[in-house]
Amino acid sequence: MSDPRLAELIRRLPDVRLLTDAGDLEHYGRDWTRRWTPAPLAIALPATVEEVQAIVCWANEQGVAIVPSGGRTGLSGGAVAAHGELVLSLERMNRVLDFNPVDRSLTVQAGMTLQAVHEAARGHGLLYPVDFAARGSCSIGGNIATNAGGIRVIRYGNTREWVAGLKVVAGNGELLELNRGLIKNSSGYDLRQLLIGSEGSLGIVVEATLKLTDPAPPSQVMLLALPDMDALMQVFALFRARLALQAFEFFTDVALKHVLAHGGQRAIEGDHPYYVVTEFDAVDDRAQDAALAAFEQALEQGWVSDGVIAQSEAQAAALWRLREGITESLAARQPYKNDVSVRISAVPAFLHEMQALLAGEYPQFDVVWFGHIGDGNLHINVLRPEGVANDAFIAQCEHVTKLLAATLQRHGGSISAEHGIGLVKRAYLGSTRGAAEIALMQGVRKVFDPNGILNPGKLFAAD
Ligand code: 2HG
Ligand code: ZN
């Protein structure tokens, strides 16, 4: 290693796995945003908590910034290393450490994929219920760092509901054991919850004790076509009152167009501006009758224009693919993304204002809307038209995000619902959090990471 800082790291940790090849630097230096050119110093792949601690101590002494790294499926640039940072990948720390049937908990290393966590829970006849399309690639540590949400929040809540304990290496190298799996613990600040969603700015999650629950009851999946935007929340209110919802997701005709062009199977004929995929408990015939009755009522009211109910697991998966395949179908176009939320009650008014804003500001762009409408969370993906230069495109999108942030502020919403602030939204943090709150957040960061070596430049515009 020609870099003296890396030579010192190797001297201290002769067995640590380090990568410095150009291909590895590029692979580990970026996430799914693809907006920044990766330029890390090196990639470290520790195998133990002690190695993570030693790397953090080395980084403090050498003044090297660390980017904690999971599956790098993030959409806000939180795992991007573009300024000579050391990427600390948890990839090799990917084992189940313990299952406790009495506590119904699973203790895992942070580098396990979400899918592997699902499988481990299933292997014990239980469910880890947080779920979303990137399950096969994202890591549980990354999920915790962003308090990931996904497609089952309406039933099960966000990641923070399912973390009973955390082991974290703080920015000073200290190992913290937070909450230790307790259900009741009224002994002061809950630092575990502070760490969840902190985007690698306070500590590196190395292990997590996850709560598990009973498997979901048998369910059915329905795809609905809707005639207009107002119908979205009307159908939601009706279905939520009548059925036990597991998911309620929406997308537009523009999103459908892209998924169909990407191998999705058309399930409803004709042109409809909005679609909903919903999944609900269908334990017996009565539950199925209730679903059909709700559908009939929505039809009579003119809130839905068509619908299909999956007749098999394969068809259910095909309907889900229409929703879950959206991000992948757009990926090659490197969309500009917004991930916003308002309270459910504020959705109708916010949607109208947002639609007017986007139609006025992006008259000639393909704008793809979809998301977790039942949680008040909308994803907006803007596609760069051919012939528009990338810089000009981003500049226009940033201008619109400023306006969107002001709209969100009026409606009491958030500029990042579930993807995190990272690099992408840090200029807009002030639209969602007050100045005093941000100052306190920065103060907390100083306590956990006095030298500012953990993920600097993420979350806050200035450290
Ligand atoms: C989803 O809900 C993900 O599918 C990704 O949060 C959203 O690509 C996006 O904008
Ligand atoms: Zn989402």
PDB file of C-alpha atoms and ligand atoms in Angstrom, residues 32 75 132-134 150-151 249 323-328 330 335-339 368 370-372 377-381 418-419, ligand 1:
ATOM      1  CA  TRP A  32     -28.242   3.448  -6.504  1.00  0.00           C
ATOM      2  CA  LEU A  75     -31.573   6.445  -3.125  1.00  0.00           C
ATOM      3  CA  PHE A 132     -39.686  -3.809   0.094  1.00  0.00           C
ATOM      4  CA  ALA A 133     -38.456  -4.439  -3.422  1.00  0.00           C
ATOM      5  CA  ALA A 134     -34.699  -4.166  -2.693  1.00  0.00           C
ATOM      6  CA  GLY A 150     -41.596  -0.177   2.463  1.00  0.00           C
ATOM      7  CA  ILE A 151     -44.813  -1.854   1.430  1.00  0.00           C
ATOM      8  CA  GLU A 249     -49.988   1.018  -2.858  1.00  0.00           C
ATOM      9  CA  ARG A 323     -45.838  -1.925  -8.380  1.00  0.00           C
ATOM     10  CA  GLU A 324     -42.514  -3.337  -7.194  1.00  0.00           C
ATOM     11  CA  GLY A 325     -40.937  -3.265 -10.641  1.00  0.00           C
ATOM     12  CA  ILE A 326     -41.236   0.508 -11.064  1.00  0.00           C
ATOM     13  CA  THR A 327     -37.835   1.538  -9.651  1.00  0.00           C
ATOM     14  CA  GLU A 328     -35.998  -1.070 -11.701  1.00  0.00           C
ATOM     15  CA  LEU A 330     -36.713   3.432 -14.560  1.00  0.00           C
ATOM     16  CA  PRO A 335     -34.440   9.537 -12.558  1.00  0.00           C
ATOM     17  CA  TYR A 336     -34.439  12.497 -10.209  1.00  0.00           C
ATOM     18  CA  LYS A 337     -36.303  11.277  -7.125  1.00  0.00           C
ATOM     19  CA  ASN A 338     -38.504  12.818  -4.496  1.00  0.00           C
ATOM     20  CA  ASP A 339     -39.745  10.785  -1.536  1.00  0.00           C
ATOM     21  CA  VAL A 368     -43.747   9.019 -12.592  1.00  0.00           C
ATOM     22  CA  PHE A 370     -46.243   5.985  -7.144  1.00  0.00           C
ATOM     23  CA  GLY A 371     -45.876   4.911  -3.567  1.00  0.00           C
ATOM     24  CA  HIS A 372     -47.311   4.068  -0.222  1.00  0.00           C
ATOM     25  CA  ASN A 377     -45.830   8.621   1.311  1.00  0.00           C
ATOM     26  CA  LEU A 378     -45.420   9.497  -2.373  1.00  0.00           C
ATOM     27  CA  HIS A 379     -42.509   8.784  -4.661  1.00  0.00           C
ATOM     28  CA  ILE A 380     -41.974  11.104  -7.615  1.00  0.00           C
ATOM     29  CA  ASN A 381     -39.461  10.086 -10.278  1.00  0.00           C
ATOM     30  CA  GLU A 418     -38.196   6.680   3.990  1.00  0.00           C
ATOM     31  CA  HIS A 419     -35.079   7.084   1.829  1.00  0.00           C
TER      32      HIS A 419
HETATM   33  C1  2HG B   1     -40.360   1.948  -3.483  1.00  0.00           C
HETATM   34  O1  2HG B   1     -41.321   2.263  -2.775  1.00  0.00           O
HETATM   35  C2  2HG B   1     -39.000   2.403  -3.112  1.00  0.00           C
HETATM   36  O2  2HG B   1     -40.513   1.198  -4.461  1.00  0.00           O
HETATM   37  C3  2HG B   1     -38.272   3.118  -4.253  1.00  0.00           C
HETATM   38  O3  2HG B   1     -39.043   3.225  -1.978  1.00  0.00           O
HETATM   39  C4  2HG B   1     -38.906   4.385  -4.685  1.00  0.00           C
HETATM   40  O4  2HG B   1     -37.599   4.461  -6.703  1.00  0.00           O
HETATM   41  C5  2HG B   1     -38.238   5.104  -5.880  1.00  0.00           C
HETATM   42  O5  2HG B   1     -38.403   6.329  -5.989  1.00  0.00           O
END
